Amino acid sequence: MKKLKLAAVAALVLLGASAATLYITGKNYVYRALYYNFAGIDDNRIFEERILPARAPQPWPVSRLYNRQPLPAAFASKQEQLKAVAFLVIHRDSLLLEKYWNGYGPESLSNSFSVAKSVVSMLVGVALKDGKIKSIDQPVGDFLPEFKQGRKSKITLRHLLAMSSGLNWDESYSNPLSMTTEAYYGNDLKSLIHRQEVETEPGKEFFYKSGNTQVLALVLQAATGQSISAYAANRLWKPLGAEHAAEWSLDKKDGVEKAYCCLYSNARDFARLGQLYLKNGIWKGDTLVPPAYVKASLTPTHLPDKLSGAKGDFYGLHWWLIPDYKGLEIFYARGILGQYIIMVPEKELVIVRLGEKRGEKKGMHLQDVYDLADAALGIVK
């Protein structure tokens, strides 16, 4: 009995010491991370947010072939296994097919996760058009004083967009003490960003890090004088004729957007973002993103991947690229749980998939992308 009491006291002391350490080091977010365990597509219920209101909705024209062709059985089965909640195909500017699972529908909000990174890239293009940013080769220090000194002073917007900043962000999704976990569950993104340091020379290698996008968001906020939610709402969401309001999660009430992730919308409205880039930044005659910037975004950086050593053509400026799949060019945005906006320009296709799981990696891409493209191509052939 005495041994049990001693063990209980020791456990309490250890817990107390751990709690004190987390408090002193400012890592109280770990409790939240452990409580919720893994990020999910409905996490807007647990975070503060800013609303991107819709205005003058422009519903998608519906194809005369709408939902006439069933999904291939093997494809549908795999989507169910991967807990898809939405699959949508836009062909030649019209809604050709949509399928929903697990109680989700055309109006259901779902987390974009890293698809939001590509939206931030779009906003950089918008800021260039508006004259808020002179060039993507501008130093970050022109906008953020914390980047004016030392090795950080060498980082440009291009480096951030190309995932080649050299910053020491820890992209781990499973470590409760990682920067990514702190960014998701913590409440002080600015402090987290300012703590980053340069560990490798900017512009030399591709190293996927969510911190790059978060820095870009702070640049946009400084350049425009607006939150990125307000800027996106006024310069993208409303002009695109979104049918429903979107939400962007914040680190705290009236705080900073989690720009690297956490833009909540539905499949139909996400498809508008893809259609905009499919049309080189032009929406129904109005230039929202400069075509020259769209082209630059979709041009491979040819930087080697730090982790695998892969060289070449897989990434542009916050967009994933497949220059040749069965003779077709594909570019896309993607999120950690199988969120995709995929464009096939030659076939005038926009494909959106939302869900809770993704498939296996295949080189720098995922098998999902090829499966989704094949399914859509099979429908329009």
CSV table of C-alpha atoms in Angstrom, one decimal:
chain,number,residue,atom,x,y,z
A,1,MET,CA,0.0,0.0,0.0
A,2,LYS,CA,2.9,2.3,0.9
A,3,LYS,CA,4.5,1.7,-2.5
A,4,LEU,CA,1.2,2.5,-4.3
A,5,LYS,CA,1.0,5.8,-2.4
A,6,LEU,CA,4.5,6.7,-3.3
A,7,ALA,CA,3.9,5.8,-6.9
A,8,ALA,CA,0.7,8.0,-6.9
A,9,VAL,CA,2.6,10.9,-5.3
A,10,ALA,CA,5.4,10.5,-7.9
A,11,ALA,CA,2.9,10.5,-10.7
A,12,LEU,CA,1.3,13.6,-9.4
A,13,VAL,CA,4.7,15.3,-9.0
A,14,LEU,CA,5.6,14.3,-12.6
A,15,LEU,CA,2.2,15.6,-14.0
A,16,GLY,CA,2.7,18.9,-12.0
A,17,ALA,CA,6.2,19.3,-13.4
A,18,SER,CA,5.0,18.6,-16.9
A,19,ALA,CA,2.2,21.1,-16.6
A,20,ALA,CA,4.6,23.7,-15.2
A,21,THR,CA,7.0,23.1,-18.0
A,22,LEU,CA,4.3,23.5,-20.6
A,23,TYR,CA,3.1,26.7,-18.9
A,24,ILE,CA,6.6,28.3,-18.6
A,25,THR,CA,7.5,27.4,-22.2
A,26,GLY,CA,4.2,28.7,-23.6
A,27,LYS,CA,3.1,25.4,-24.9
A,28,ASN,CA,-0.4,25.1,-23.3
A,29,TYR,CA,-1.8,24.4,-26.8
A,30,VAL,CA,-0.5,20.8,-26.3
A,31,TYR,CA,-3.6,20.1,-24.0
A,32,ARG,CA,-5.9,21.1,-26.9
A,33,ALA,CA,-3.9,19.1,-29.4
A,34,LEU,CA,-4.1,16.0,-27.1
A,35,TYR,CA,-7.8,16.5,-26.5
A,36,TYR,CA,-8.8,16.8,-30.2
A,37,ASN,CA,-6.0,14.4,-31.2
A,38,PHE,CA,-6.0,14.8,-35.0
A,39,ALA,CA,-7.2,17.6,-37.3
A,40,GLY,CA,-10.5,17.1,-39.0
A,41,ILE,CA,-12.6,18.5,-41.8
A,42,ASP,CA,-15.2,20.0,-39.4
A,43,ASP,CA,-12.7,21.8,-37.1
A,44,ASN,CA,-14.3,25.2,-37.8
A,45,ARG,CA,-16.5,24.3,-34.8
A,46,ILE,CA,-13.6,24.5,-32.4
A,47,PHE,CA,-11.8,27.7,-33.7
A,48,GLU,CA,-12.6,31.3,-34.1
A,49,GLU,CA,-13.1,32.4,-37.6
A,50,ARG,CA,-13.6,35.3,-40.1
A,51,ILE,CA,-16.4,35.1,-42.6
A,52,LEU,CA,-15.9,35.7,-46.3
A,53,PRO,CA,-19.4,36.7,-47.3
A,54,ALA,CA,-20.9,35.9,-50.6
A,55,ARG,CA,-22.5,38.6,-52.8
A,56,ALA,CA,-24.5,38.3,-56.0
A,57,PRO,CA,-24.1,34.5,-56.3
A,58,GLN,CA,-23.5,33.1,-59.7
A,59,PRO,CA,-24.7,29.5,-59.7
A,60,TRP,CA,-22.9,27.1,-62.0
A,61,PRO,CA,-24.6,26.5,-65.3
A,62,VAL,CA,-25.8,22.8,-65.3
A,63,SER,CA,-24.7,20.6,-68.1
A,64,ARG,CA,-27.4,18.8,-70.1
A,65,LEU,CA,-25.4,15.7,-69.2
A,66,TYR,CA,-25.5,16.4,-65.5
A,67,ASN,CA,-25.0,13.3,-63.4
A,68,ARG,CA,-26.1,11.1,-66.2
A,69,GLN,CA,-23.0,8.9,-66.1
A,70,PRO,CA,-22.4,6.9,-62.9
A,71,LEU,CA,-19.0,6.8,-61.2
A,72,PRO,CA,-16.9,3.7,-62.1
A,73,ALA,CA,-17.6,1.1,-59.4
A,74,ALA,CA,-14.0,0.6,-58.4
A,75,PHE,CA,-13.5,4.4,-58.1
A,76,ALA,CA,-16.6,4.9,-56.0
A,77,SER,CA,-15.6,2.1,-53.7
A,78,LYS,CA,-12.2,3.5,-53.2
A,79,GLN,CA,-13.6,6.9,-52.5
A,80,GLU,CA,-15.9,5.4,-49.8
A,81,GLN,CA,-12.9,3.7,-48.3
A,82,LEU,CA,-11.0,7.0,-48.1
A,83,LYS,CA,-14.1,8.7,-46.6
A,84,ALA,CA,-14.7,11.1,-49.4
A,85,VAL,CA,-17.5,13.6,-48.7
A,86,ALA,CA,-17.6,15.3,-52.1
A,87,PHE,CA,-16.5,14.7,-55.7
A,88,LEU,CA,-17.4,17.3,-58.4
A,89,VAL,CA,-16.5,17.8,-62.0
A,90,ILE,CA,-16.8,21.1,-64.0
A,91,HIS,CA,-16.5,20.7,-67.7
A,92,ARG,CA,-16.5,23.5,-70.2
A,93,ASP,CA,-17.7,26.0,-67.6
A,94,SER,CA,-20.7,23.8,-66.5
A,95,LEU,CA,-21.4,21.5,-63.6
A,96,LEU,CA,-21.2,18.0,-65.1
A,97,LEU,CA,-21.2,15.7,-62.1
A,98,GLU,CA,-21.3,15.9,-58.3
A,99,LYS,CA,-21.5,13.1,-55.7
A,100,TYR,CA,-21.7,13.5,-51.9
A,101,TRP,CA,-21.3,11.1,-49.1
A,102,ASN,CA,-21.8,10.9,-45.3
A,103,GLY,CA,-24.5,13.5,-45.1
A,104,TYR,CA,-22.5,16.2,-46.9
A,105,GLY,CA,-24.1,18.2,-49.7
A,106,PRO,CA,-23.6,21.2,-52.0
A,107,GLU,CA,-23.8,23.7,-49.2
A,108,SER,CA,-21.6,21.8,-46.6
A,109,LEU,CA,-18.5,23.5,-45.4
A,110,SER,CA,-15.3,21.4,-45.2
A,111,ASN,CA,-11.7,22.2,-44.3
A,112,SER,CA,-9.5,23.0,-47.3
A,113,PHE,CA,-6.3,22.2,-45.3
A,114,SER,CA,-3.3,23.1,-47.6
A,115,VAL,CA,-5.5,23.9,-50.6
A,116,ALA,CA,-5.5,27.3,-48.8
A,117,LYS,CA,-1.8,27.7,-49.7
A,118,SER,CA,-2.7,28.0,-53.3
A,119,VAL,CA,-5.4,30.6,-52.4
A,120,VAL,CA,-2.7,32.6,-50.7
A,121,SER,CA,-0.6,32.4,-53.8
A,122,MET,CA,-3.6,33.8,-55.8
A,123,LEU,CA,-3.8,36.7,-53.3
A,124,VAL,CA,-0.2,37.5,-53.9
A,125,GLY,CA,-1.1,37.8,-57.6
A,126,VAL,CA,-4.1,40.0,-56.7
A,127,ALA,CA,-1.8,42.3,-54.6
A,128,LEU,CA,0.6,42.6,-57.5
A,129,LYS,CA,-2.3,43.7,-59.7
A,130,ASP,CA,-3.4,46.2,-57.1
A,131,GLY,CA,0.1,47.6,-56.8
A,132,LYS,CA,0.3,46.6,-53.1
A,133,ILE,CA,3.4,44.4,-53.9
A,134,LYS,CA,5.9,45.5,-56.6
A,135,SER,CA,7.4,42.1,-57.4
A,136,ILE,CA,7.7,38.6,-56.0
A,137,ASP,CA,11.4,39.2,-55.8
A,138,GLN,CA,10.9,41.9,-53.1
A,139,PRO,CA,12.5,41.1,-49.8
A,140,VAL,CA,10.1,40.0,-47.1
A,141,GLY,CA,11.8,42.7,-45.0
A,142,ASP,CA,10.1,45.4,-47.1
A,143,PHE,CA,6.9,44.4,-45.3
A,144,LEU,CA,7.9,42.7,-42.0
A,145,PRO,CA,10.6,44.4,-39.8
A,146,GLU,CA,11.5,41.1,-38.3
A,147,PHE,CA,12.9,40.0,-41.6
A,148,LYS,CA,15.2,43.1,-42.2
A,149,GLN,CA,18.2,41.7,-40.3
A,150,GLY,CA,20.7,38.9,-40.6
A,151,ARG,CA,20.0,35.8,-42.9
A,152,LYS,CA,16.3,36.5,-42.9
A,153,SER,CA,17.0,39.7,-44.9
A,154,LYS,CA,17.8,37.5,-47.9
A,155,ILE,CA,14.4,35.9,-48.1
A,156,THR,CA,12.1,37.1,-50.9
A,157,LEU,CA,8.5,36.5,-51.6
A,158,ARG,CA,9.5,34.1,-54.4
A,159,HIS,CA,11.4,32.0,-51.9
A,160,LEU,CA,8.3,31.7,-49.8
A,161,LEU,CA,6.1,30.9,-52.7
A,162,ALA,CA,8.6,28.3,-54.0
A,163,MET,CA,9.0,26.6,-50.6
A,164,SER,CA,12.7,27.5,-50.7
A,165,SER,CA,13.0,30.1,-47.9
A,166,GLY,CA,15.4,28.0,-45.8
A,167,LEU,CA,13.4,28.7,-42.6
A,168,ASN,CA,13.5,26.1,-39.8
A,169,TRP,CA,9.8,25.3,-39.6
A,170,ASP,CA,9.0,21.8,-38.4
A,171,GLU,CA,6.3,20.4,-40.6
A,172,SER,CA,5.6,17.3,-38.4
A,173,TYR,CA,1.9,16.5,-38.1
A,174,SER,CA,2.2,13.9,-35.3
A,175,ASN,CA,4.5,15.6,-32.9
A,176,PRO,CA,2.5,17.6,-30.3
A,177,LEU,CA,5.4,19.9,-29.8
A,178,SER,CA,6.0,20.7,-33.5
A,179,MET,CA,5.6,24.2,-35.0
A,180,THR,CA,2.7,22.9,-37.2
A,181,THR,CA,0.8,21.6,-34.2
A,182,GLU,CA,1.4,24.9,-32.4
A,183,ALA,CA,0.2,26.8,-35.4
A,184,TYR,CA,-3.0,24.7,-35.6
A,185,TYR,CA,-3.9,24.6,-31.9
A,186,GLY,CA,-2.0,27.6,-30.5
A,187,ASN,CA,-3.1,31.2,-30.2
A,188,ASP,CA,-0.2,33.3,-31.3
A,189,LEU,CA,0.8,32.8,-34.9
A,190,LYS,CA,2.8,36.0,-35.2
A,191,SER,CA,5.0,35.0,-32.3
A,192,LEU,CA,5.6,31.6,-33.8
A,193,ILE,CA,6.5,33.1,-37.2
A,194,HIS,CA,8.9,35.6,-35.6
A,195,ARG,CA,10.7,32.8,-33.8
A,196,GLN,CA,11.7,31.1,-37.1
A,197,GLU,CA,15.3,31.3,-38.2
A,198,VAL,CA,17.1,30.5,-41.4
A,199,GLU,CA,18.8,27.1,-41.4
A,200,THR,CA,19.7,26.8,-45.1
A,201,GLU,CA,20.4,29.3,-47.9
A,202,PRO,CA,17.2,30.6,-49.5
A,203,GLY,CA,16.5,29.6,-53.0
A,204,LYS,CA,18.5,26.5,-53.1
A,205,GLU,CA,16.1,23.6,-52.4
A,206,PHE,CA,12.4,22.8,-52.1
A,207,PHE,CA,11.4,22.0,-48.5
A,208,TYR,CA,7.6,22.0,-48.0
A,209,LYS,CA,6.8,24.1,-44.9
A,210,SER,CA,3.5,25.6,-43.9
A,211,GLY,CA,5.4,28.5,-42.2
A,212,ASN,CA,6.3,29.9,-45.6
A,213,THR,CA,2.6,30.5,-46.3
A,214,GLN,CA,2.0,32.0,-42.9
A,215,VAL,CA,4.7,34.5,-43.6
A,216,LEU,CA,3.1,35.3,-46.9
A,217,ALA,CA,-0.2,36.0,-45.1
A,218,LEU,CA,1.6,38.5,-42.8
A,219,VAL,CA,3.1,40.1,-45.8
A,220,LEU,CA,-0.3,40.4,-47.5
A,221,GLN,CA,-1.8,41.9,-44.3
A,222,ALA,CA,1.0,44.5,-44.1
A,223,ALA,CA,0.8,45.3,-47.8
A,224,THR,CA,-2.9,45.7,-48.1
A,225,GLY,CA,-3.8,46.9,-44.6
A,226,GLN,CA,-6.5,44.2,-44.4
A,227,SER,CA,-6.9,40.7,-43.0
A,228,ILE,CA,-6.4,38.1,-45.7
A,229,SER,CA,-10.0,37.1,-45.2
A,230,ALA,CA,-11.2,40.6,-46.0
A,231,TYR,CA,-8.9,40.9,-49.0
A,232,ALA,CA,-9.9,37.5,-50.3
A,233,ALA,CA,-13.6,38.3,-49.8
A,234,ASN,CA,-13.4,41.6,-51.7
A,235,ARG,CA,-11.0,40.6,-54.4
A,236,LEU,CA,-11.8,36.9,-55.0
A,237,TRP,CA,-14.8,35.5,-53.3
A,238,LYS,CA,-17.4,38.1,-54.2
A,239,PRO,CA,-16.1,38.7,-57.8
A,240,LEU,CA,-16.2,35.0,-58.4
A,241,GLY,CA,-19.9,34.9,-57.5
A,242,ALA,CA,-19.5,32.3,-54.7
A,243,GLU,CA,-22.9,31.0,-53.7
A,244,HIS,CA,-22.1,30.7,-50.0
A,245,ALA,CA,-20.0,32.4,-47.3
A,246,ALA,CA,-16.7,30.8,-46.5
A,247,GLU,CA,-14.8,30.8,-43.2
A,248,TRP,CA,-11.1,31.1,-42.4
A,249,SER,CA,-10.0,29.9,-39.0
A,250,LEU,CA,-8.0,32.3,-36.7
A,251,ASP,CA,-5.5,31.7,-34.0
A,252,LYS,CA,-7.7,33.5,-31.5
A,253,LYS,CA,-10.7,35.9,-31.5
A,254,ASP,CA,-9.9,38.9,-33.8
A,255,GLY,CA,-6.5,37.2,-34.5
A,256,VAL,CA,-4.6,36.1,-37.5
A,257,GLU,CA,-5.8,33.6,-40.1
A,258,LYS,CA,-4.3,30.2,-40.3
A,259,ALA,CA,-3.3,30.9,-43.9
A,260,TYR,CA,-1.5,27.7,-44.5
A,261,CYS,CA,-4.7,25.8,-44.0
A,262,CYS,CA,-8.3,26.1,-42.7
A,263,LEU,CA,-10.3,27.8,-45.3
A,264,TYR,CA,-13.8,26.3,-45.1
A,265,SER,CA,-16.1,26.1,-48.1
A,266,ASN,CA,-18.0,23.7,-50.3
A,267,ALA,CA,-17.1,21.8,-53.4
A,268,ARG,CA,-19.0,24.1,-55.8
A,269,ASP,CA,-17.4,27.3,-54.6
A,270,PHE,CA,-13.9,25.7,-54.3
A,271,ALA,CA,-14.3,24.8,-58.0
A,272,ARG,CA,-14.5,28.6,-58.8
A,273,LEU,CA,-10.9,29.0,-57.7
A,274,GLY,CA,-9.8,26.2,-60.1
A,275,GLN,CA,-11.9,27.7,-62.9
A,276,LEU,CA,-10.3,31.1,-62.4
A,277,TYR,CA,-6.8,29.6,-62.8
A,278,LEU,CA,-8.0,27.4,-65.7
A,279,LYS,CA,-8.9,30.7,-67.4
A,280,ASN,CA,-5.6,32.3,-66.6
A,281,GLY,CA,-6.9,34.5,-63.8
A,282,ILE,CA,-9.8,35.9,-65.8
A,283,TRP,CA,-13.4,35.5,-64.6
A,284,LYS,CA,-16.2,36.3,-67.1
A,285,GLY,CA,-14.0,39.0,-68.7
A,286,ASP,CA,-12.6,40.5,-65.6
A,287,THR,CA,-9.0,40.0,-64.7
A,288,LEU,CA,-8.8,39.1,-61.0
A,289,VAL,CA,-5.3,37.6,-61.1
A,290,PRO,CA,-2.7,38.8,-63.7
A,291,PRO,CA,-2.3,36.2,-66.4
A,292,ALA,CA,1.5,36.7,-66.2
A,293,TYR,CA,1.4,35.8,-62.5
A,294,VAL,CA,-0.8,32.7,-63.2
A,295,LYS,CA,1.8,31.6,-65.7
A,296,ALA,CA,4.6,32.1,-63.3
A,297,SER,CA,2.7,30.2,-60.6
A,298,LEU,CA,2.4,27.2,-62.9
A,299,THR,CA,6.0,27.2,-64.1
A,300,PRO,CA,8.2,24.6,-62.4
A,301,THR,CA,10.9,26.0,-60.1
A,302,HIS,CA,13.2,23.0,-60.8
A,303,LEU,CA,14.5,23.0,-57.3
A,304,PRO,CA,15.6,19.7,-55.8
A,305,ASP,CA,13.4,18.3,-53.0
A,306,LYS,CA,15.4,18.3,-49.7
A,307,LEU,CA,13.9,15.1,-48.5
A,308,SER,CA,13.9,12.8,-51.5
A,309,GLY,CA,16.4,14.5,-53.8
A,310,ALA,CA,13.7,14.6,-56.6
A,311,LYS,CA,14.5,17.2,-59.2
A,312,GLY,CA,12.4,19.1,-61.5
A,313,ASP,CA,8.9,19.9,-62.4
A,314,PHE,CA,6.6,19.0,-59.5
A,315,TYR,CA,6.0,22.4,-58.0
A,316,GLY,CA,5.5,26.0,-59.0
A,317,LEU,CA,4.6,28.9,-56.7
A,318,HIS,CA,2.3,27.2,-54.2
A,319,TRP,CA,0.8,24.9,-56.9
A,320,TRP,CA,1.6,21.3,-57.5
A,321,LEU,CA,2.4,20.4,-61.2
A,322,ILE,CA,2.2,17.3,-63.4
A,323,PRO,CA,3.5,18.5,-66.8
A,324,ASP,CA,2.7,15.2,-68.6
A,325,TYR,CA,0.1,12.7,-67.5
A,326,LYS,CA,-1.1,10.6,-70.5
A,327,GLY,CA,-0.1,13.5,-72.7
A,328,LEU,CA,-2.0,16.1,-70.6
A,329,GLU,CA,-0.8,18.9,-68.3
A,330,ILE,CA,-2.3,18.9,-64.8
A,331,PHE,CA,-1.9,21.4,-62.0
A,332,TYR,CA,-3.6,21.2,-58.6
A,333,ALA,CA,-3.9,22.3,-55.0
A,334,ARG,CA,-4.0,19.7,-52.3
A,335,GLY,CA,-4.7,19.2,-48.6
A,336,ILE,CA,-3.5,16.7,-46.1
A,337,LEU,CA,-6.7,14.7,-45.8
A,338,GLY,CA,-7.3,14.3,-49.5
A,339,GLN,CA,-8.6,17.8,-50.4
A,340,TYR,CA,-8.0,18.5,-54.1
A,341,ILE,CA,-8.7,21.1,-56.8
A,342,ILE,CA,-7.4,19.6,-60.0
A,343,MET,CA,-7.2,21.3,-63.4
A,344,VAL,CA,-6.8,19.7,-66.8
A,345,PRO,CA,-6.6,22.7,-69.2
A,346,GLU,CA,-6.6,20.8,-72.5
A,347,LYS,CA,-9.9,19.1,-71.5
A,348,GLU,CA,-11.4,22.2,-69.8
A,349,LEU,CA,-11.8,20.3,-66.6
A,350,VAL,CA,-11.9,21.3,-62.9
A,351,ILE,CA,-12.1,18.5,-60.4
A,352,VAL,CA,-12.8,18.9,-56.7
A,353,ARG,CA,-12.5,16.2,-54.1
A,354,LEU,CA,-13.1,16.7,-50.4
A,355,GLY,CA,-12.7,14.0,-47.7
A,356,GLU,CA,-11.2,12.6,-44.5
A,357,LYS,CA,-8.4,10.4,-45.9
A,358,ARG,CA,-6.0,10.4,-48.8
A,359,GLY,CA,-4.3,7.6,-50.6
A,360,GLU,CA,-0.6,6.6,-50.9
A,361,LYS,CA,2.1,8.9,-52.2
A,362,LYS,CA,3.5,8.2,-55.6
A,363,GLY,CA,6.8,10.1,-55.9
A,364,MET,CA,6.1,13.8,-55.2
A,365,HIS,CA,2.4,13.3,-55.9
A,366,LEU,CA,-0.4,11.1,-54.6
A,367,GLN,CA,-2.2,8.2,-56.4
A,368,ASP,CA,-5.4,10.1,-55.6
A,369,VAL,CA,-4.6,12.7,-58.2
A,370,TYR,CA,-4.3,10.2,-61.0
A,371,ASP,CA,-7.4,8.3,-59.9
A,372,LEU,CA,-9.5,11.5,-59.8
A,373,ALA,CA,-8.2,12.7,-63.1
A,374,ASP,CA,-8.9,9.3,-64.7
A,375,ALA,CA,-12.4,9.2,-63.4
A,376,ALA,CA,-13.2,12.7,-64.7
A,377,LEU,CA,-11.5,12.0,-68.0
A,378,GLY,CA,-13.5,8.8,-68.4
A,379,ILE,CA,-16.7,10.8,-67.9
A,380,VAL,CA,-15.9,13.4,-70.6
A,381,LYS,CA,-14.3,11.3,-73.2
